[in-house]
Rosetta silent file (secondary structure, phi, psi, omega in degrees, C-alpha in Angstrom):
SEQUENCE: MSLVAREISYAYIPGQYALSGVSLTLEPGEVLFLLGANGSGKTTLLECLCGVRFPQAGEILLDGAPLSSLPPRERAKRIAYVPQFPEAAFAYTVEEMVLFGRAPHVGPFGRPTKKDQEKVEKALELVGIYPLHKRAVNTLSGGERRLVLIARGLAQEAPYLLLDEPDAHLDPANQHRILSVVRDLAKQGLGVVATTHNPNSALLYGQRVLLLRSGKTLAQGEPFVALSPEILAEAYGITFQILGDGSGPRAFIPRVERKA
SCORE:     score description
SCORE:     0.000 S_00000001
   1 L     0.000  137.221  178.920  -15.445 -153.939   -5.432 S_00000001
   2 L  -170.119  159.388  171.096  -16.094 -150.553   -7.028 S_00000001
   3 E  -115.144  118.710 -169.640  -18.484 -147.640   -7.287 S_00000001
   4 E  -126.331  133.318  169.117  -19.255 -147.013  -10.943 S_00000001
   5 E  -112.611  127.446 -178.402  -21.204 -144.365  -12.827 S_00000001
   6 E  -118.031  106.584  173.680  -21.957 -145.227  -16.445 S_00000001
   7 E    48.646   49.837 -175.767  -23.002 -142.411  -18.765 S_00000001
   8 E   -86.204  145.288  176.259  -25.297 -140.846  -16.184 S_00000001
   9 E  -133.675  142.711  179.739  -27.443 -137.788  -16.892 S_00000001
  10 E  -143.577  135.852  179.069  -29.572 -135.819  -14.461 S_00000001
  11 E  -130.334  128.971  172.015  -31.926 -132.869  -14.974 S_00000001
  12 E   -75.646  -34.213  177.559  -33.691 -130.815  -12.318 S_00000001
  13 E  -119.487  129.391 -177.901  -35.809 -129.303  -15.107 S_00000001
  14 L   -49.858  127.952  177.803  -36.787 -131.528  -18.059 S_00000001
  15 L    86.912  -10.276  178.958  -34.401 -130.976  -20.927 S_00000001
  16 E  -114.875   95.720 -169.278  -31.936 -128.883  -18.892 S_00000001
  17 E   -85.493  126.282  171.946  -29.257 -131.296  -17.774 S_00000001
  18 E   -80.295  -26.834  173.018  -27.083 -130.629  -14.733 S_00000001
  19 E  -133.044  142.129 -178.550  -25.154 -133.783  -15.668 S_00000001
  20 E  -144.252  106.350  174.083  -24.836 -135.237  -19.141 S_00000001
  21 E    66.072   37.111 -177.107  -23.148 -138.554  -19.974 S_00000001
  22 E   -89.797  134.023  177.850  -20.736 -138.579  -17.023 S_00000001
  23 E  -128.854  144.997  172.556  -18.821 -141.770  -16.215 S_00000001
  24 E  -159.580  159.866  174.259  -16.368 -142.651  -13.458 S_00000001
  25 E  -133.203  128.845  177.060  -15.050 -145.633  -11.533 S_00000001
  26 E  -115.528  121.348  177.775  -13.912 -145.524   -7.910 S_00000001
  27 L  -101.615  155.057  173.510  -11.898 -148.441   -6.570 S_00000001
  28 L   -55.432  139.212  179.037  -11.084 -149.123   -2.902 S_00000001
  29 L    88.825    3.452 -179.329   -7.943 -147.268   -1.876 S_00000001
  30 L  -107.401  148.517  167.945   -8.441 -144.375   -4.304 S_00000001
  31 E  -116.795  115.939 -179.681   -9.048 -140.670   -3.721 S_00000001
  32 E  -111.632  122.650  178.175  -10.856 -139.092   -6.662 S_00000001
  33 E   -98.525  136.507  172.891  -11.312 -135.314   -6.702 S_00000001
  34 E  -100.760  123.521  179.014  -14.145 -133.628   -8.596 S_00000001
  35 E  -116.692  158.605  175.973  -13.255 -130.187   -9.945 S_00000001
  36 L   154.422  159.101 -179.918  -15.286 -127.590  -11.802 S_00000001
  37 L   -68.223  166.370  174.043  -16.739 -124.116  -11.544 S_00000001
  38 L   -54.218  134.089  179.718  -19.823 -123.332   -9.486 S_00000001
  39 L    82.598    7.416 -178.443  -22.830 -124.948  -11.143 S_00000001
  40 L   -80.998  -12.077  177.225  -20.753 -127.478  -13.092 S_00000001
  41 L   111.029    9.162 -175.711  -22.529 -130.462  -11.493 S_00000001
  42 H   -62.940  -51.561 -178.304  -20.114 -131.597   -8.781 S_00000001
  43 H   -66.995  -38.663  177.196  -22.630 -131.792   -5.926 S_00000001
  44 H   -59.470  -41.664  178.584  -25.300 -133.284   -8.189 S_00000001
  45 H   -62.979  -44.652  176.848  -22.853 -136.020   -9.167 S_00000001
  46 H   -58.173  -44.220 -177.365  -22.075 -136.785   -5.510 S_00000001
  47 H   -66.791  -31.451  173.759  -25.787 -136.988   -4.692 S_00000001
  48 H   -70.313  -38.678 -178.182  -26.316 -139.420   -7.562 S_00000001
  49 H   -66.156  -26.700 -178.563  -23.380 -141.549   -6.408 S_00000001
  50 H  -103.249   -2.887  176.624  -24.854 -141.975   -2.919 S_00000001
  51 L    92.066    6.330  172.579  -28.508 -142.420   -3.908 S_00000001
  52 L   -66.337  -36.881  174.040  -29.859 -139.059   -2.770 S_00000001
  53 L  -127.081  153.990  177.351  -30.788 -138.567   -6.431 S_00000001
  54 L  -120.154  128.123 -176.313  -31.182 -141.132   -9.189 S_00000001
  55 L   -64.064  148.202  177.176  -30.097 -140.282  -12.741 S_00000001
  56 L   -78.457  -19.349  177.241  -32.700 -140.206  -15.504 S_00000001
  57 E  -140.683  153.448 -177.209  -30.226 -141.904  -17.858 S_00000001
  58 E    81.640 -171.119 -178.256  -27.299 -144.237  -17.317 S_00000001
  59 E  -149.715  155.100  173.507  -26.703 -146.275  -14.182 S_00000001
  60 E  -115.775  129.187  179.805  -24.778 -146.344  -10.901 S_00000001
  61 E  -116.774  131.536  175.749  -23.368 -149.681   -9.765 S_00000001
  62 E  -113.351  109.423 -176.966  -22.182 -150.428   -6.232 S_00000001
  63 L    51.732   41.421  175.336  -19.975 -153.507   -6.176 S_00000001
  64 L    89.908  -12.640 -178.535  -21.730 -154.728   -9.309 S_00000001
  65 E  -103.533  142.299  176.328  -25.326 -154.174   -8.101 S_00000001
  66 E   -58.457  128.498 -178.795  -27.557 -151.306   -9.261 S_00000001
  67 H   -59.013  -35.369 -177.989  -27.514 -148.676   -6.532 S_00000001
  68 H   -66.614  -17.142 -178.906  -31.233 -148.095   -7.025 S_00000001
  69 H   -85.605  -10.245 -176.879  -31.952 -151.716   -6.037 S_00000001
  70 L   -92.862  137.077  176.531  -30.480 -151.328   -2.546 S_00000001
  71 L   -66.869  154.851 -176.136  -32.643 -150.131    0.384 S_00000001
  72 H   -52.833  -40.620 -178.342  -31.553 -146.844    2.015 S_00000001
  73 H   -63.445  -39.614  178.849  -30.195 -148.552    5.139 S_00000001
  74 H   -69.058  -38.997  176.408  -27.968 -150.834    3.073 S_00000001
  75 H   -61.206  -41.033 -177.935  -26.731 -147.901    0.989 S_00000001
  76 H   -66.768  -27.418  177.297  -25.881 -146.013    4.193 S_00000001
  77 H   -73.503  -20.579 -172.715  -23.779 -148.920    5.431 S_00000001
  78 H  -114.150  -19.055  177.985  -21.706 -148.834    2.260 S_00000001
  79 E  -134.324  121.420  175.110  -21.627 -145.168    1.244 S_00000001
  80 E  -103.075  131.137 -178.424  -21.124 -142.256    3.661 S_00000001
  81 E  -118.634  123.363  176.825  -22.021 -138.800    2.354 S_00000001
  82 E  -108.450  109.842 -175.099  -20.793 -135.601    4.000 S_00000001
  83 L   -71.238  172.541 -173.901  -22.732 -132.615    2.596 S_00000001
  84 L   -73.467  -39.405 -172.787  -21.278 -129.219    1.862 S_00000001
  85 L  -108.724  139.655  176.105  -22.983 -127.149    4.538 S_00000001
  86 L   -57.813  141.795  179.954  -23.154 -127.868    8.292 S_00000001
  87 L   -75.809  161.621 -173.419  -26.573 -128.999    9.416 S_00000001
  88 L   -98.482   28.205  179.197  -28.692 -126.810   11.680 S_00000001
  89 L   -86.143   68.381 -168.243  -29.169 -129.359   14.490 S_00000001
  90 L   -77.442   -7.662  179.886  -27.620 -126.941   16.966 S_00000001
  91 L   -78.419   -9.366 -174.280  -29.133 -128.504   20.107 S_00000001
  92 L   -92.503  153.673  170.155  -26.725 -131.432   19.892 S_00000001
  93 E   -80.362  166.114  176.667  -23.241 -131.801   21.302 S_00000001
  94 H   -56.592  -46.251 -178.923  -20.344 -132.665   19.012 S_00000001
  95 H   -59.945  -43.817 -179.879  -20.329 -136.204   20.376 S_00000001
  96 H   -65.892  -40.596 -179.972  -24.062 -136.650   19.734 S_00000001
  97 H   -62.009  -43.601 -179.319  -23.792 -135.288   16.213 S_00000001
  98 H   -69.425  -31.374  178.970  -21.008 -137.709   15.312 S_00000001
  99 H   -62.759  -25.099  176.460  -22.929 -140.572   16.915 S_00000001
 100 H   -59.324  -26.350  178.126  -25.607 -140.109   14.229 S_00000001
 101 H   -64.661  -17.131  179.379  -23.072 -141.611   11.849 S_00000001
 102 H   -88.523   -1.677 -174.599  -23.550 -144.933   13.612 S_00000001
 103 H   -54.526  -42.001 -179.990  -27.308 -145.003   12.851 S_00000001
 104 H   -62.912  -23.082 -177.822  -27.086 -147.541    9.988 S_00000001
 105 H   -92.897  -20.606 -176.566  -25.329 -149.975   12.350 S_00000001
 106 H   -85.643  -40.498 -178.526  -27.587 -149.434   15.379 S_00000001
 107 L    95.827  160.922 -173.613  -30.996 -149.982   13.781 S_00000001
 108 L   -65.304  -28.420 -177.316  -34.328 -148.175   14.222 S_00000001
 109 L  -116.524    7.342 -178.499  -35.059 -149.581   17.704 S_00000001
 110 L   -87.448  173.574  176.670  -31.519 -150.226   18.922 S_00000001
 111 L  -123.864  144.953  178.174  -29.334 -148.256   21.288 S_00000001
 112 L   -58.224  141.698 -179.460  -25.708 -147.257   20.741 S_00000001
 113 L  -102.972  177.764  175.875  -23.233 -149.675   22.296 S_00000001
 114 H   -60.034  -36.938  178.020  -19.797 -149.214   23.785 S_00000001
 115 H   -62.215  -42.469  178.643  -18.389 -150.147   20.381 S_00000001
 116 H   -61.794  -41.802  179.050  -20.375 -147.338   18.744 S_00000001
 117 H   -63.591  -38.149  178.176  -19.051 -144.876   21.308 S_00000001
 118 H   -65.323  -37.977  178.019  -15.493 -146.037   20.629 S_00000001
 119 H   -64.726  -37.908  178.177  -15.985 -145.480   16.896 S_00000001
 120 H   -64.170  -47.078 -179.412  -17.177 -141.933   17.615 S_00000001
 121 H   -61.586  -40.588  179.354  -14.150 -141.199   19.799 S_00000001
 122 H   -63.426  -43.327 -179.882  -11.789 -142.568   17.147 S_00000001
 123 H   -63.263  -41.818  178.966  -13.379 -140.414   14.428 S_00000001
 124 H   -65.592  -37.164  177.621  -13.119 -137.289   16.587 S_00000001
 125 H   -67.595  -38.019 -179.450   -9.488 -138.029   17.330 S_00000001
 126 H   -60.932  -39.383 -179.074   -8.719 -138.545   13.642 S_00000001
 127 L   -92.510    1.199  171.573   -9.942 -135.062   12.743 S_00000001
 128 L    80.632   23.013 -178.119   -8.358 -133.541   15.834 S_00000001
 129 L  -123.959   21.298  178.471  -11.436 -132.266   17.672 S_00000001
 130 H   -56.963  -37.963  178.113  -11.927 -134.811   20.448 S_00000001
 131 H   -58.202  -15.637 -179.655  -11.347 -132.090   23.094 S_00000001
 132 H   -96.148    8.668 -166.081  -14.553 -130.451   21.798 S_00000001
 133 L   -64.133  -22.214  178.588  -16.715 -133.574   22.146 S_00000001
 134 L   -98.138   -0.421  179.726  -18.918 -132.130   24.920 S_00000001
 135 L   -75.846  148.487  172.421  -19.333 -128.720   23.266 S_00000001
 136 E   -73.491  140.216 -176.220  -22.643 -127.721   21.678 S_00000001
 137 H   -59.953  -33.820 -177.344  -22.384 -127.574   17.901 S_00000001
 138 H   -74.592   -1.513  175.561  -23.799 -124.048   17.808 S_00000001
 139 H   -97.994   -0.285 -175.380  -20.832 -122.763   19.838 S_00000001
 140 L   -93.262  159.852  173.381  -18.287 -123.869   17.229 S_00000001
 141 L   -73.605  167.596  178.627  -16.757 -121.952   14.368 S_00000001
 142 H   -59.724  -40.393  178.981  -17.759 -122.772   10.792 S_00000001
 143 H   -66.415  -39.648  178.801  -14.544 -124.716   10.266 S_00000001
 144 H   -65.741  -38.288  176.327  -15.022 -126.710   13.461 S_00000001
 145 H   -62.750  -36.467  177.169  -18.569 -127.621   12.408 S_00000001
 146 H   -60.626  -43.310  179.415  -17.104 -128.837    9.125 S_00000001
 147 H   -64.153  -35.266  178.126  -14.756 -131.118   11.039 S_00000001
 148 H   -62.587  -44.841 -179.470  -17.699 -132.472   13.052 S_00000001
 149 H   -64.790  -38.705  178.698  -19.533 -133.474    9.879 S_00000001
 150 H   -66.981  -39.740  176.040  -16.455 -135.160    8.468 S_00000001
 151 H   -61.127  -39.274  177.311  -15.989 -137.054   11.743 S_00000001
 152 H   -61.243  -41.175  177.247  -19.608 -138.202   11.479 S_00000001
 153 H   -63.165  -39.586  178.321  -18.906 -139.534    7.990 S_00000001
 154 H   -67.259  -37.331 -179.979  -15.858 -141.417    9.251 S_00000001
 155 H   -64.862  -22.243 -179.873  -17.851 -142.879   12.151 S_00000001
 156 L   -67.144  -24.241  175.914  -20.259 -144.368    9.625 S_00000001
 157 L    57.053   35.879  174.817  -17.458 -146.795    8.606 S_00000001
 158 L   -83.224  150.578  179.897  -18.702 -147.220    5.060 S_00000001
 159 L   -71.532  -15.148  176.875  -16.182 -148.471    2.484 S_00000001
 160 E  -123.638  133.430 -177.598  -16.958 -145.446    0.272 S_00000001
 161 E  -124.236  123.032  179.332  -16.827 -141.857    1.537 S_00000001
 162 E  -111.023  122.440 -174.023  -18.231 -138.930   -0.473 S_00000001
 163 E  -121.755  121.485  177.108  -17.157 -135.474    0.665 S_00000001
 164 L   -94.036  106.068 -179.475  -18.591 -132.220   -0.675 S_00000001
 165 L    52.139   62.512  179.542  -15.824 -129.606   -0.356 S_00000001
 166 L   -65.786  -19.043 -179.206  -14.082 -131.050    2.721 S_00000001
 167 L   -95.529    4.859  179.234  -11.454 -128.293    2.522 S_00000001
 168 L   -77.203  147.329  175.467  -13.998 -125.441    2.572 S_00000001
 169 L    65.501   17.860 -178.753  -14.171 -123.067    5.579 S_00000001
 170 L  -118.800  146.394  173.727  -10.903 -124.443    6.989 S_00000001
 171 L   -73.051  166.232 -175.946   -7.555 -122.782    7.601 S_00000001
 172 H   -55.103  -38.358 -179.387   -4.511 -124.279    5.809 S_00000001
 173 H   -64.032  -43.360  179.875   -3.519 -126.406    8.813 S_00000001
 174 H   -73.966  -31.852  172.697   -6.976 -127.981    9.083 S_00000001
 175 H   -59.073  -47.882  179.719   -7.216 -128.414    5.319 S_00000001
 176 H   -63.631  -40.219 -179.651   -3.972 -130.365    5.430 S_00000001
 177 H   -60.940  -50.192 -177.068   -5.137 -132.352    8.461 S_00000001
 178 H   -65.312  -48.672 -176.244   -8.418 -133.421    6.875 S_00000001
 179 H   -69.531  -29.597  174.162   -7.036 -134.226    3.438 S_00000001
 180 H   -68.655  -40.853  176.378   -4.091 -136.091    4.961 S_00000001
 181 H   -60.615  -45.707  179.491   -6.509 -138.160    7.063 S_00000001
 182 H   -60.483  -45.312  179.322   -8.558 -138.918    3.955 S_00000001
 183 H   -62.794  -41.059  179.365   -5.455 -139.921    2.013 S_00000001
 184 H   -67.869  -37.704  177.172   -4.247 -142.162    4.857 S_00000001
 185 H   -65.824  -35.509  177.013   -7.659 -143.827    5.183 S_00000001
 186 H   -63.158  -35.543  177.550   -7.612 -144.524    1.451 S_00000001
 187 H   -63.259  -22.259  177.972   -4.300 -146.339    1.928 S_00000001
 188 L   -92.112    4.081  174.910   -6.212 -148.641    4.292 S_00000001
 189 L   114.427   -2.698  179.014   -8.797 -149.426    1.605 S_00000001
 190 L   -74.363  138.497  172.980  -11.339 -146.580    1.780 S_00000001
 191 E   -99.577  127.941 -172.769  -12.642 -145.265   -1.551 S_00000001
 192 E  -127.242  132.224  166.536  -13.117 -141.468   -1.518 S_00000001
 193 E  -117.432  127.084 -178.263  -14.744 -138.989   -3.877 S_00000001
 194 E  -133.853  134.445  172.361  -14.290 -135.345   -2.840 S_00000001
 195 E   -88.759  152.691  177.171  -15.308 -132.113   -4.527 S_00000001
 196 L  -159.963  156.397  171.229  -13.041 -129.101   -4.296 S_00000001
 197 L   -99.767    2.268 -176.174  -12.436 -125.715   -5.883 S_00000001
 198 L  -110.698  105.062  179.726   -8.695 -126.077   -5.396 S_00000001
 199 H   -60.571  -23.409 -179.779   -6.898 -128.028   -8.151 S_00000001
 200 H   -71.593  -24.053  173.573   -3.844 -128.214   -5.899 S_00000001
 201 H   -63.132  -39.380  177.495   -5.760 -130.418   -3.446 S_00000001
 202 H   -66.513  -40.223  179.513   -6.067 -132.953   -6.255 S_00000001
 203 H   -63.191  -40.838 -172.478   -2.362 -132.649   -7.065 S_00000001
 204 H   -85.363  -33.613 -168.467   -1.277 -133.149   -3.446 S_00000001
 205 H  -122.735   -6.824 -173.819   -3.771 -135.655   -2.078 S_00000001
 206 L  -109.625  156.551  172.639   -5.535 -137.434   -4.951 S_00000001
 207 L   -93.659  -31.288 -179.135   -4.820 -140.335   -7.267 S_00000001
 208 E  -142.305  161.848 -179.079   -7.329 -139.253   -9.913 S_00000001
 209 E  -140.443  146.959  172.401   -9.351 -136.217  -10.894 S_00000001
 210 E  -127.799  121.246 -177.267  -12.513 -135.581  -12.892 S_00000001
 211 E  -105.457  122.315 -178.033  -12.998 -132.044  -14.197 S_00000001
 212 E  -104.299  148.221  170.117  -16.547 -130.975  -15.071 S_00000001
 213 E  -141.919  119.289  179.504  -17.803 -128.136  -17.198 S_00000001
 214 L    51.896   40.913  175.321  -21.541 -127.473  -17.536 S_00000001
 215 L    81.736    2.801  179.838  -22.336 -131.006  -16.411 S_00000001
 216 E  -118.575  153.202  179.322  -20.011 -132.737  -18.869 S_00000001
 217 E   -73.222  122.162  177.390  -16.604 -134.349  -18.396 S_00000001
 218 E   -96.505  -35.894  178.368  -13.861 -132.005  -19.553 S_00000001
 219 E  -157.789  152.103  178.956  -10.890 -134.087  -18.340 S_00000001
 220 E  -156.110  140.398  178.334  -10.304 -137.219  -16.300 S_00000001
 221 E   146.731 -160.035  176.859   -7.247 -139.147  -15.157 S_00000001
 222 L   -66.962  136.708 -173.566   -4.177 -138.737  -12.966 S_00000001
 223 H   -53.175  -43.248 -175.977   -4.035 -135.121  -11.722 S_00000001
 224 H   -70.271  -19.693  179.560   -0.572 -134.352  -13.126 S_00000001
 225 H   -94.861  -44.376 -173.291   -1.644 -135.676  -16.537 S_00000001
 226 H   -75.445  -30.355 -174.923   -5.280 -134.547  -16.761 S_00000001
 227 L   -97.557  140.764  176.787   -4.808 -130.996  -15.461 S_00000001
 228 L  -152.076  161.678  176.692   -3.045 -128.212  -17.320 S_00000001
 229 H   -56.610  -36.105 -177.386   -3.293 -124.409  -17.369 S_00000001
 230 H   -68.918  -44.000 -177.910   -5.173 -124.643  -20.660 S_00000001
 231 H   -70.675  -34.667  176.673   -7.792 -127.155  -19.459 S_00000001
 232 H   -68.701  -36.674  176.752   -8.306 -125.231  -16.197 S_00000001
 233 H   -63.048  -38.515  178.237   -8.762 -122.005  -18.168 S_00000001
 234 H   -66.119  -36.260 -177.989  -11.452 -123.720  -20.221 S_00000001
 235 H   -75.605  -39.574 -171.048  -13.194 -124.914  -17.042 S_00000001
 236 H  -108.289  -12.779  176.944  -13.020 -121.701  -15.020 S_00000001
 237 L    79.612   15.055  174.233  -12.775 -118.958  -17.616 S_00000001
 238 L  -132.995  162.093 -179.680   -9.533 -117.437  -16.308 S_00000001
 239 L   -86.030  145.926  179.707   -5.896 -118.010  -17.191 S_00000001
 240 E  -123.202  159.828  170.694   -3.654 -120.184  -15.009 S_00000001
 241 E  -136.028  158.700 -179.662    0.050 -120.734  -14.652 S_00000001
 242 E   -99.820  133.143  168.433    2.113 -123.546  -13.140 S_00000001
 243 E   -99.472  131.130 -177.771    4.523 -123.030  -10.272 S_00000001
 244 L   107.023  152.176 -173.955    7.315 -125.620  -10.263 S_00000001
 245 L   -99.255    4.421  179.303    9.337 -127.244  -13.018 S_00000001
 246 L    96.548  -17.374  179.556    7.791 -130.723  -12.850 S_00000001
 247 L   -86.263  -13.800  179.012   10.684 -132.363  -10.972 S_00000001
 248 L  -140.080 -153.698  179.356    9.138 -131.588   -7.575 S_00000001
 249 L   -60.383  142.605  176.436    5.900 -130.176   -6.166 S_00000001
 250 L  -125.736  161.267  177.638    3.787 -128.172   -8.585 S_00000001
 251 E  -149.459  147.471  173.643    0.862 -125.822   -8.122 S_00000001
 252 E  -101.924  130.547  175.396   -1.684 -124.094  -10.330 S_00000001
 253 E  -134.677  151.280  174.988   -2.405 -120.442   -9.628 S_00000001
 254 E   -60.972  142.024  176.624   -4.397 -117.797  -11.551 S_00000001
 255 L   -82.865  123.639 -178.992   -2.207 -115.683  -13.778 S_00000001
 256 L  -114.966  120.860  177.601   -2.257 -112.079  -12.610 S_00000001
 257 L   -85.279  118.513  179.378   -0.900 -109.371  -14.845 S_00000001
 258 L   -93.112  132.709  178.593    0.780 -106.703  -12.720 S_00000001
 259 L   -79.573  141.113  179.942    0.850 -103.172  -14.007 S_00000001
 260 L   -70.072    0.000    0.000    4.202 -101.462  -14.045 S_00000001
């Protein structure tokens, strides 16, 4: 089982590629982080991986079958996609919003069962917001809405989970909570691709990283091997330095020259 992209390219405007020749393989039990500056192609790559968009060149394979050959309902059972921005369905409660994640399992004319409700409760508990389950989504903070969307993705119970900036709009405690949950779920066999602007999230919670620049792969591999101050400077256009000596935890931070 795997989710594979082979030399995929995608252009919103003919001849102007947002992605160009990008390849990756996601196996069950892995957390792969996508890094890159704004506009580097991270979200476009996620949308190609889940079938929201289809590349003009290359191919995406889901467990050996072309992703484009699978009907939307079947794709939704196997790939859960959590977008970057909270949706504007503010009339719903938290519980109702997360229940939408069960739609691929319920069917167009079916009704949610007790099992579906249990899956919703479990997802809300995993992200730590079950006490909010009767609250209206429009009464929540931006970070809490983010947690609701992630819970909806977990409730979908797909073997592959794609997360667009799951650590955005969250305080450090909730960032750690979400990324720890994702890492623990991967240990149980879930395959995860997550975009982030924080290279340290990849160092702490990921097994592999893919760094994009202008739609092309700049680096790929294990985070501690693939990432360096030099490669991050090339990707983001600023200088970085490493905190830590390599024998314990390390972190990348921008280098700031202080005036005397």
